[in-house]
Amino acid sequence: MKKETGKTVRELGYFASLGMSVALSIFIGLGLGIWLDKKFDTEPVLLFVGLALGIAAGFSNIVRAGKKGQKY
């Protein structure tokens, strides 16, 4: 495979995995919030904090991918 083709395939793989990365960030934050709510008996509070942190991490992944895409 040509060097340029291999580079393109790697970039496509990175951007294709972006959706899974965003979804996992959100679900991990949500799960952590639910777990902490049960542990500390603060029902909806930490769930929303975990969800917000998960969404922020997912958005960070999107921004990072956008910056990486502008390089090429």
JSON list of C-alpha atoms in Angstrom, two decimals:
[
{"chain": "A", "resi": 1, "resn": "MET", "atom": "CA", "xyz": [0.00, 0.00, 0.00]},
{"chain": "A", "resi": 2, "resn": "LYS", "atom": "CA", "xyz": [1.25, 3.48, -0.79]},
{"chain": "A", "resi": 3, "resn": "LYS", "atom": "CA", "xyz": [2.30, 5.69, 2.10]},
{"chain": "A", "resi": 4, "resn": "GLU", "atom": "CA", "xyz": [-0.43, 8.25, 1.30]},
{"chain": "A", "resi": 5, "resn": "THR", "atom": "CA", "xyz": [-3.12, 5.56, 1.15]},
{"chain": "A", "resi": 6, "resn": "GLY", "atom": "CA", "xyz": [-2.09, 4.15, 4.53]},
{"chain": "A", "resi": 7, "resn": "LYS", "atom": "CA", "xyz": [-2.23, 7.63, 6.06]},
{"chain": "A", "resi": 8, "resn": "THR", "atom": "CA", "xyz": [-5.73, 8.17, 4.67]},
{"chain": "A", "resi": 9, "resn": "VAL", "atom": "CA", "xyz": [-6.94, 4.81, 5.99]},
{"chain": "A", "resi": 10, "resn": "ARG", "atom": "CA", "xyz": [-5.59, 5.64, 9.48]},
{"chain": "A", "resi": 11, "resn": "GLU", "atom": "CA", "xyz": [-7.34, 9.02, 9.43]},
{"chain": "A", "resi": 12, "resn": "LEU", "atom": "CA", "xyz": [-10.63, 7.44, 8.33]},
{"chain": "A", "resi": 13, "resn": "GLY", "atom": "CA", "xyz": [-10.34, 4.90, 11.14]},
{"chain": "A", "resi": 14, "resn": "TYR", "atom": "CA", "xyz": [-9.77, 7.65, 13.67]},
{"chain": "A", "resi": 15, "resn": "PHE", "atom": "CA", "xyz": [-12.77, 9.69, 12.55]},
{"chain": "A", "resi": 16, "resn": "ALA", "atom": "CA", "xyz": [-14.98, 6.59, 12.27]},
{"chain": "A", "resi": 17, "resn": "SER", "atom": "CA", "xyz": [-14.28, 5.73, 15.90]},
{"chain": "A", "resi": 18, "resn": "LEU", "atom": "CA", "xyz": [-15.20, 9.24, 17.02]},
{"chain": "A", "resi": 19, "resn": "GLY", "atom": "CA", "xyz": [-18.91, 8.42, 17.46]},
{"chain": "A", "resi": 20, "resn": "MET", "atom": "CA", "xyz": [-18.13, 5.47, 19.69]},
{"chain": "A", "resi": 21, "resn": "SER", "atom": "CA", "xyz": [-15.73, 7.60, 21.72]},
{"chain": "A", "resi": 22, "resn": "VAL", "atom": "CA", "xyz": [-18.37, 10.30, 22.29]},
{"chain": "A", "resi": 23, "resn": "ALA", "atom": "CA", "xyz": [-21.03, 7.75, 23.26]},
{"chain": "A", "resi": 24, "resn": "LEU", "atom": "CA", "xyz": [-18.69, 5.98, 25.67]},
{"chain": "A", "resi": 25, "resn": "SER", "atom": "CA", "xyz": [-17.70, 9.27, 27.30]},
{"chain": "A", "resi": 26, "resn": "ILE", "atom": "CA", "xyz": [-21.33, 10.13, 27.94]},
{"chain": "A", "resi": 27, "resn": "PHE", "atom": "CA", "xyz": [-22.28, 6.67, 29.23]},
{"chain": "A", "resi": 28, "resn": "ILE", "atom": "CA", "xyz": [-19.23, 6.42, 31.50]},
{"chain": "A", "resi": 29, "resn": "GLY", "atom": "CA", "xyz": [-20.04, 9.82, 33.03]},
{"chain": "A", "resi": 30, "resn": "LEU", "atom": "CA", "xyz": [-23.68, 8.84, 33.44]},
{"chain": "A", "resi": 31, "resn": "GLY", "atom": "CA", "xyz": [-22.81, 5.47, 35.01]},
{"chain": "A", "resi": 32, "resn": "LEU", "atom": "CA", "xyz": [-20.33, 7.06, 37.39]},
{"chain": "A", "resi": 33, "resn": "GLY", "atom": "CA", "xyz": [-22.95, 9.62, 38.41]},
{"chain": "A", "resi": 34, "resn": "ILE", "atom": "CA", "xyz": [-25.55, 6.94, 39.09]},
{"chain": "A", "resi": 35, "resn": "TRP", "atom": "CA", "xyz": [-23.06, 4.89, 41.09]},
{"chain": "A", "resi": 36, "resn": "LEU", "atom": "CA", "xyz": [-22.00, 7.89, 43.19]},
{"chain": "A", "resi": 37, "resn": "ASP", "atom": "CA", "xyz": [-25.65, 8.85, 43.76]},
{"chain": "A", "resi": 38, "resn": "LYS", "atom": "CA", "xyz": [-26.36, 5.41, 45.17]},
{"chain": "A", "resi": 39, "resn": "LYS", "atom": "CA", "xyz": [-23.21, 5.46, 47.29]},
{"chain": "A", "resi": 40, "resn": "PHE", "atom": "CA", "xyz": [-23.79, 8.91, 48.82]},
{"chain": "A", "resi": 41, "resn": "ASP", "atom": "CA", "xyz": [-27.63, 8.92, 48.67]},
{"chain": "A", "resi": 42, "resn": "THR", "atom": "CA", "xyz": [-27.87, 12.18, 46.68]},
{"chain": "A", "resi": 43, "resn": "GLU", "atom": "CA", "xyz": [-30.31, 10.86, 44.09]},
{"chain": "A", "resi": 44, "resn": "PRO", "atom": "CA", "xyz": [-30.38, 13.11, 41.03]},
{"chain": "A", "resi": 45, "resn": "VAL", "atom": "CA", "xyz": [-27.54, 15.52, 41.81]},
{"chain": "A", "resi": 46, "resn": "LEU", "atom": "CA", "xyz": [-24.45, 13.48, 40.98]},
{"chain": "A", "resi": 47, "resn": "LEU", "atom": "CA", "xyz": [-26.23, 11.85, 38.04]},
{"chain": "A", "resi": 48, "resn": "PHE", "atom": "CA", "xyz": [-26.53, 15.26, 36.39]},
{"chain": "A", "resi": 49, "resn": "VAL", "atom": "CA", "xyz": [-22.95, 16.16, 37.31]},
{"chain": "A", "resi": 50, "resn": "GLY", "atom": "CA", "xyz": [-21.67, 12.91, 35.80]},
{"chain": "A", "resi": 51, "resn": "LEU", "atom": "CA", "xyz": [-23.80, 13.41, 32.70]},
{"chain": "A", "resi": 52, "resn": "ALA", "atom": "CA", "xyz": [-22.50, 16.97, 32.26]},
{"chain": "A", "resi": 53, "resn": "LEU", "atom": "CA", "xyz": [-18.90, 15.80, 32.64]},
{"chain": "A", "resi": 54, "resn": "GLY", "atom": "CA", "xyz": [-19.51, 13.00, 30.13]},
{"chain": "A", "resi": 55, "resn": "ILE", "atom": "CA", "xyz": [-21.00, 15.41, 27.61]},
{"chain": "A", "resi": 56, "resn": "ALA", "atom": "CA", "xyz": [-18.08, 17.80, 28.13]},
{"chain": "A", "resi": 57, "resn": "ALA", "atom": "CA", "xyz": [-15.61, 14.96, 27.55]},
{"chain": "A", "resi": 58, "resn": "GLY", "atom": "CA", "xyz": [-17.46, 13.92, 24.39]},
{"chain": "A", "resi": 59, "resn": "PHE", "atom": "CA", "xyz": [-17.47, 17.48, 23.11]},
{"chain": "A", "resi": 60, "resn": "SER", "atom": "CA", "xyz": [-13.76, 17.70, 23.87]},
{"chain": "A", "resi": 61, "resn": "ASN", "atom": "CA", "xyz": [-13.19, 14.62, 21.71]},
{"chain": "A", "resi": 62, "resn": "ILE", "atom": "CA", "xyz": [-15.10, 16.25, 18.84]},
{"chain": "A", "resi": 63, "resn": "VAL", "atom": "CA", "xyz": [-13.08, 19.47, 19.12]},
{"chain": "A", "resi": 64, "resn": "ARG", "atom": "CA", "xyz": [-9.82, 17.51, 19.25]},
{"chain": "A", "resi": 65, "resn": "ALA", "atom": "CA", "xyz": [-10.84, 15.56, 16.13]},
{"chain": "A", "resi": 66, "resn": "GLY", "atom": "CA", "xyz": [-11.74, 18.80, 14.35]},
{"chain": "A", "resi": 67, "resn": "LYS", "atom": "CA", "xyz": [-8.32, 20.25, 15.10]},
{"chain": "A", "resi": 68, "resn": "LYS", "atom": "CA", "xyz": [-6.66, 17.07, 13.90]},
{"chain": "A", "resi": 69, "resn": "GLY", "atom": "CA", "xyz": [-8.72, 17.17, 10.71]},
{"chain": "A", "resi": 70, "resn": "GLN", "atom": "CA", "xyz": [-7.64, 20.77, 9.98]},
{"chain": "A", "resi": 71, "resn": "LYS", "atom": "CA", "xyz": [-4.00, 19.70, 9.96]},
{"chain": "A", "resi": 72, "resn": "TYR", "atom": "CA", "xyz": [-4.51, 17.55, 6.89]}
]
